[in-house]
């Protein structure tokens, strides 16, 4: 088949399967297989595609028609101007999460220590290290498979100077974490269990449920992290979260109750609550009054 015929066949198959943005996905998959760009469809549409490329493309189209995410087929996703490896063991980095990284970067200074809880692909931590100087990072996740992806991304994306400044740890939240950090950042599972079943098939059936399910009310991991994070923050250290659109008030109140001050909610480009952060203040007990 020609390049255009491949594209048109891919479009039809994805449209028939009810895939949103079928034409875009068909083009992106074809470009990934052939190493082309969006201009080739216009300029070189009549050029023949090799049998090997055609077979691979139609195979990917068949998988995409089954709602397997495009990024899991190509094995990569762009985030913060960097290209991250992804697979079925990690959440696919999303543009909304860039808001979280941007807010942390405003407070991140040279030489700081950063803990990324529930690191997944490592996209948050590695972006922070890439765009800062001489910072040290620890990425924590319960999934050993996810940590393998994060380590692969660290090897690919960090230069030699920063590569030695990042480490990864398999741990149930803070169980195995030692030391203190200037900043703790987390995009934890925050979707209520009942809502997970309502997600689009690409997410519900193909991304790791343990990275999505925030238990009954979606706040379970916020409670645990907020309760324990203070033990691992330096004086006036900061805690940053990505949140669901309706969780700003609840997470803010949890943080204030646990001693965080200057708690703020930041909205994303759609005007929805997306990030909550605050500064941890250790409350000193008042001295006893002197007896007269």
Short mmCIF file of C-alpha atoms in Angstrom, two decimals:
data_model
loop_
_atom_site.label_atom_id
_atom_site.label_comp_id
_atom_site.label_asym_id
_atom_site.label_seq_id
_atom_site.Cartn_x
_atom_site.Cartn_y
_atom_site.Cartn_z
CA UNK A 1 0.00 0.00 0.00
CA UNK A 2 0.93 3.62 -0.35
CA UNK A 3 1.51 5.86 2.63
CA UNK A 4 -1.90 7.49 2.13
CA UNK A 5 -3.68 4.14 1.73
CA UNK A 6 -2.18 2.95 5.01
CA UNK A 7 -3.35 6.10 6.73
CA UNK A 8 -6.87 5.87 5.33
CA UNK A 9 -7.17 2.22 6.30
CA UNK A 10 -5.98 3.05 9.80
CA UNK A 11 -8.48 5.91 10.10
CA UNK A 12 -11.37 3.68 9.06
CA UNK A 13 -10.43 0.94 11.50
CA UNK A 14 -10.13 3.33 14.44
CA UNK A 15 -13.30 5.21 13.56
CA UNK A 16 -15.18 1.91 13.36
CA UNK A 17 -13.84 1.00 16.80
CA UNK A 18 -15.09 4.29 18.24
CA UNK A 19 -11.65 5.68 19.06
CA UNK A 20 -11.65 9.38 19.91
CA UNK A 21 -9.33 11.38 17.64
CA UNK A 22 -9.09 8.39 15.31
CA UNK A 23 -7.56 10.37 12.46
CA UNK A 24 -4.88 11.88 14.70
CA UNK A 25 -3.97 8.52 16.23
CA UNK A 26 -3.82 6.88 12.80
CA UNK A 27 -1.40 9.52 11.59
CA UNK A 28 0.78 9.47 14.70
CA UNK A 29 1.10 5.70 14.61
CA UNK A 30 2.03 5.78 10.94
CA UNK A 31 4.65 8.43 11.58
CA UNK A 32 6.07 6.40 14.47
CA UNK A 33 6.37 3.30 12.27
CA UNK A 34 7.80 5.04 9.21
CA UNK A 35 9.90 7.70 10.92
CA UNK A 36 8.03 10.44 9.05
CA UNK A 37 6.30 13.69 10.03
CA UNK A 38 2.93 15.30 9.39
CA UNK A 39 4.05 16.83 6.07
CA UNK A 40 4.72 13.44 4.48
CA UNK A 41 1.01 12.70 4.18
CA UNK A 42 0.63 15.77 1.95
CA UNK A 43 3.93 15.64 0.09
CA UNK A 44 4.71 11.92 -0.15
CA UNK A 45 1.29 10.30 0.22
CA UNK A 46 1.73 8.18 -2.93
CA UNK A 47 5.04 6.71 -1.81
CA UNK A 48 4.98 2.97 -1.17
CA UNK A 49 5.30 1.63 2.36
CA UNK A 50 7.55 -1.37 2.93
CA UNK A 51 5.77 -4.65 3.72
CA UNK A 52 7.44 -4.71 7.15
CA UNK A 53 6.24 -1.20 8.00
CA UNK A 54 2.76 -1.95 6.70
CA UNK A 55 2.50 -5.07 8.82
CA UNK A 56 3.70 -3.28 11.95
CA UNK A 57 1.35 -0.36 11.35
CA UNK A 58 -1.72 -2.47 10.82
CA UNK A 59 -0.80 -4.49 13.91
CA UNK A 60 -0.64 -1.30 15.96
CA UNK A 61 -3.93 -0.12 14.49
CA UNK A 62 -5.53 -3.39 15.58
CA UNK A 63 -4.22 -2.91 19.11
CA UNK A 64 -5.28 0.73 19.23
CA UNK A 65 -8.77 -0.36 18.11
CA UNK A 66 -8.84 -2.45 21.29
CA UNK A 67 -8.29 0.79 23.25
CA UNK A 68 -4.66 0.12 24.11
CA UNK A 69 -3.23 3.64 24.61
CA UNK A 70 -1.23 5.03 21.73
CA UNK A 71 1.67 5.84 24.05
CA UNK A 72 1.94 2.24 25.17
CA UNK A 73 2.24 1.19 21.53
CA UNK A 74 4.94 3.72 20.68
CA UNK A 75 6.54 3.34 24.09
CA UNK A 76 6.97 7.04 24.76
CA UNK A 77 5.28 10.26 25.80
CA UNK A 78 6.48 13.87 25.79
CA UNK A 79 6.34 15.75 29.08
CA UNK A 80 7.93 19.08 30.05
CA UNK A 81 9.80 19.14 26.75
CA UNK A 82 11.36 15.72 27.41
CA UNK A 83 10.51 12.29 25.98
CA UNK A 84 9.78 9.63 28.59
CA UNK A 85 9.62 5.88 28.09
CA UNK A 86 6.27 4.43 29.20
CA UNK A 87 4.58 1.04 29.30
CA UNK A 88 1.63 -0.66 30.95
CA UNK A 89 3.28 -0.45 34.38
CA UNK A 90 3.17 3.35 34.70
CA UNK A 91 0.67 6.12 34.26
CA UNK A 92 1.14 7.97 31.00
CA UNK A 93 2.41 11.49 31.84
CA UNK A 94 -0.27 14.09 31.26
CA UNK A 95 -0.08 17.76 30.42
CA UNK A 96 -2.06 18.64 33.56
CA UNK A 97 0.81 17.32 35.68
CA UNK A 98 3.13 19.89 34.12
CA UNK A 99 1.31 22.46 36.30
CA UNK A 100 2.60 20.59 39.36
CA UNK A 101 6.18 20.57 38.06
CA UNK A 102 6.02 24.26 37.20
CA UNK A 103 4.83 25.15 40.71
CA UNK A 104 7.63 23.13 42.32
CA UNK A 105 10.24 24.75 40.06
CA UNK A 106 9.23 28.15 41.44
CA UNK A 107 10.43 27.04 44.88
CA UNK A 108 13.28 24.73 43.88
CA UNK A 109 16.74 26.18 44.48
CA UNK A 110 20.20 24.82 43.73
CA UNK A 111 21.30 21.97 45.95
CA UNK A 112 17.88 21.08 47.37
CA UNK A 113 16.78 17.53 48.16
CA UNK A 114 13.51 16.42 46.56
CA UNK A 115 11.36 13.38 47.32
CA UNK A 116 8.87 12.27 44.67
CA UNK A 117 6.31 9.99 46.29
CA UNK A 118 4.51 7.59 43.90
CA UNK A 119 7.07 8.40 41.21
CA UNK A 120 5.78 6.05 38.47
CA UNK A 121 7.70 6.82 35.27
CA UNK A 122 9.77 9.38 37.16
CA UNK A 123 8.46 12.18 34.95
CA UNK A 124 7.99 14.66 37.81
CA UNK A 125 11.30 14.06 39.59
CA UNK A 126 13.42 13.80 36.46
CA UNK A 127 11.89 16.97 35.00
CA UNK A 128 12.73 18.81 38.22
CA UNK A 129 16.31 17.57 38.19
CA UNK A 130 16.70 18.33 34.48
CA UNK A 131 15.63 21.94 34.91
CA UNK A 132 17.57 22.66 38.11
CA UNK A 133 21.18 22.63 39.26
CA UNK A 134 22.87 20.25 41.68
CA UNK A 135 19.62 19.05 43.26
CA UNK A 136 19.31 15.55 44.66
CA UNK A 137 16.22 13.43 44.13
CA UNK A 138 14.64 10.27 45.52
CA UNK A 139 11.77 8.61 43.69
CA UNK A 140 9.60 6.21 45.71
CA UNK A 141 7.05 3.72 44.42
CA UNK A 142 5.52 0.47 45.60
CA UNK A 143 5.75 -1.05 42.11
CA UNK A 144 9.10 -2.59 41.16
CA UNK A 145 8.00 -2.60 37.51
CA UNK A 146 7.34 1.14 37.62
CA UNK A 147 10.74 1.78 39.18
CA UNK A 148 12.42 -0.06 36.30
CA UNK A 149 10.80 2.41 33.90
CA UNK A 150 11.87 5.36 36.06
CA UNK A 151 15.46 4.13 36.18
CA UNK A 152 15.46 3.70 32.40
CA UNK A 153 14.25 7.27 32.00
CA UNK A 154 16.92 8.55 34.38
CA UNK A 155 19.63 6.90 32.32
CA UNK A 156 18.25 8.41 29.12
CA UNK A 157 17.35 11.92 30.24
CA UNK A 158 19.89 13.01 32.84
CA UNK A 159 23.42 14.06 32.03
CA UNK A 160 26.38 12.56 33.87
CA UNK A 161 26.40 15.34 36.47
CA UNK A 162 22.79 14.76 37.49
CA UNK A 163 22.63 10.99 37.00
CA UNK A 164 24.43 10.37 40.29
CA UNK A 165 22.02 12.68 42.12
CA UNK A 166 18.88 10.57 41.60
CA UNK A 167 17.95 7.35 43.38
CA UNK A 168 14.87 5.16 43.41
CA UNK A 169 13.38 3.16 46.28
CA UNK A 170 10.68 0.52 46.44
CA UNK A 171 8.62 1.33 49.49
CA UNK A 172 5.04 1.50 50.73
CA UNK A 173 5.01 5.29 50.95
CA UNK A 174 7.43 6.35 53.73
CA UNK A 175 8.08 2.89 55.22
CA UNK A 176 11.67 2.68 53.96
CA UNK A 177 12.39 6.38 53.47
CA UNK A 178 15.18 7.90 55.54
CA UNK A 179 16.43 11.45 55.94
CA UNK A 180 14.87 14.82 55.34
CA UNK A 181 14.02 16.75 52.21
CA UNK A 182 13.46 20.36 51.25
CA UNK A 183 10.52 19.46 49.02
CA UNK A 184 8.18 16.48 48.85
CA UNK A 185 6.05 16.22 45.73
CA UNK A 186 3.41 13.63 44.86
CA UNK A 187 0.83 12.74 42.26
CA UNK A 188 -0.79 9.93 44.25
CA UNK A 189 -3.75 7.74 43.31
CA UNK A 190 -6.72 10.05 43.84
CA UNK A 191 -9.71 8.67 41.96
CA UNK A 192 -12.47 7.24 44.15
CA UNK A 193 -12.84 3.48 43.66
CA UNK A 194 -16.37 3.73 42.29
CA UNK A 195 -15.26 6.33 39.74
CA UNK A 196 -12.43 4.18 38.34
CA UNK A 197 -14.97 1.97 36.60
CA UNK A 198 -16.36 5.02 34.79
CA UNK A 199 -13.03 6.01 33.23
CA UNK A 200 -12.40 5.64 29.51
CA UNK A 201 -11.25 2.11 28.56
CA UNK A 202 -7.72 3.27 27.72
CA UNK A 203 -7.24 4.31 31.34
CA UNK A 204 -9.50 1.86 33.18
CA UNK A 205 -8.31 -1.28 31.41
CA UNK A 206 -4.73 -0.53 30.42
CA UNK A 207 -3.10 1.80 32.93
CA UNK A 208 -2.07 0.45 36.37
CA UNK A 209 -5.06 0.51 38.71
CA UNK A 210 -2.83 0.87 41.76
CA UNK A 211 -1.75 4.25 40.38
CA UNK A 212 -5.36 5.39 39.93
CA UNK A 213 -7.47 4.06 42.81
CA UNK A 214 -7.52 6.41 45.80
CA UNK A 215 -9.91 4.05 47.67
CA UNK A 216 -13.42 4.92 48.80
CA UNK A 217 -13.29 8.73 48.73
CA UNK A 218 -10.10 9.27 46.75
CA UNK A 219 -8.34 10.90 49.71
CA UNK A 220 -6.70 7.87 51.33
CA UNK A 221 -3.17 8.53 50.06
CA UNK A 222 -3.37 12.26 50.75
CA UNK A 223 -4.17 11.47 54.40
CA UNK A 224 -1.29 9.02 54.73
CA UNK A 225 1.26 11.21 53.00
CA UNK A 226 0.24 14.37 54.89
CA UNK A 227 0.39 12.55 58.23
CA UNK A 228 3.90 11.21 57.59
CA UNK A 229 5.57 13.83 55.39
CA UNK A 230 6.41 16.22 58.23
CA UNK A 231 8.87 13.71 59.67
CA UNK A 232 10.83 13.93 56.41
CA UNK A 233 10.73 17.67 55.75
CA UNK A 234 13.35 20.15 56.88
CA UNK A 235 12.21 23.20 58.80
CA UNK A 236 9.87 25.16 56.52
CA UNK A 237 10.00 22.40 53.92
CA UNK A 238 7.23 22.26 51.34
CA UNK A 239 4.72 19.60 50.29
CA UNK A 240 3.17 19.66 46.81
CA UNK A 241 0.30 17.54 45.47
CA UNK A 242 -1.53 17.07 42.23
CA UNK A 243 -5.23 16.77 43.01
CA UNK A 244 -8.52 15.97 41.34
CA UNK A 245 -10.66 18.90 40.21
CA UNK A 246 -12.96 18.62 43.25
CA UNK A 247 -10.37 17.91 45.96
CA UNK A 248 -8.81 21.33 46.55
CA UNK A 249 -10.72 22.20 49.71
CA UNK A 250 -10.47 18.73 51.27
CA UNK A 251 -6.72 18.36 50.72
CA UNK A 252 -6.10 21.94 51.87
CA UNK A 253 -7.95 21.26 55.13
CA UNK A 254 -5.99 18.04 55.69
CA UNK A 255 -2.73 19.95 55.29
CA UNK A 256 -3.73 22.80 57.60
CA UNK A 257 -4.85 20.34 60.27
CA UNK A 258 -1.44 18.67 60.16
CA UNK A 259 0.44 21.95 60.65
CA UNK A 260 0.98 23.22 57.11
CA UNK A 261 0.84 26.96 56.58
CA UNK A 262 0.42 29.19 53.55
CA UNK A 263 -1.59 26.43 51.87
CA UNK A 264 -2.55 27.37 48.33
CA UNK A 265 -4.61 25.83 45.53
CA UNK A 266 -3.47 26.36 41.93
CA UNK A 267 -5.72 25.89 38.92
CA UNK A 268 -4.79 24.35 35.58
CA UNK A 269 -5.28 25.97 32.17
CA UNK A 270 -8.88 24.79 32.10
CA UNK A 271 -9.60 26.67 35.32
CA UNK A 272 -9.87 23.50 37.43
CA UNK A 273 -8.14 22.96 40.77
CA UNK A 274 -4.98 20.97 40.01
CA UNK A 275 -2.26 21.57 42.63
CA UNK A 276 -2.21 22.10 46.40
CA UNK A 277 0.94 23.04 48.27
CA UNK A 278 1.97 24.36 51.67
CA UNK A 279 4.87 24.88 54.04
CA UNK A 280 5.36 22.61 57.04
CA UNK A 281 5.71 24.47 60.32
CA UNK A 282 6.62 22.65 63.49
CA UNK A 283 4.55 24.12 66.28
CA UNK A 284 6.66 24.59 69.41
CA UNK A 285 4.88 24.13 72.74
CA UNK A 286 4.42 27.29 74.72
CA UNK A 287 6.85 27.62 77.69
CA UNK A 288 5.48 27.10 81.18
CA UNK A 289 4.67 30.33 82.99
CA UNK A 290 7.10 31.12 85.77
CA UNK A 291 5.72 30.60 89.21
CA UNK A 292 5.54 33.63 91.45
#
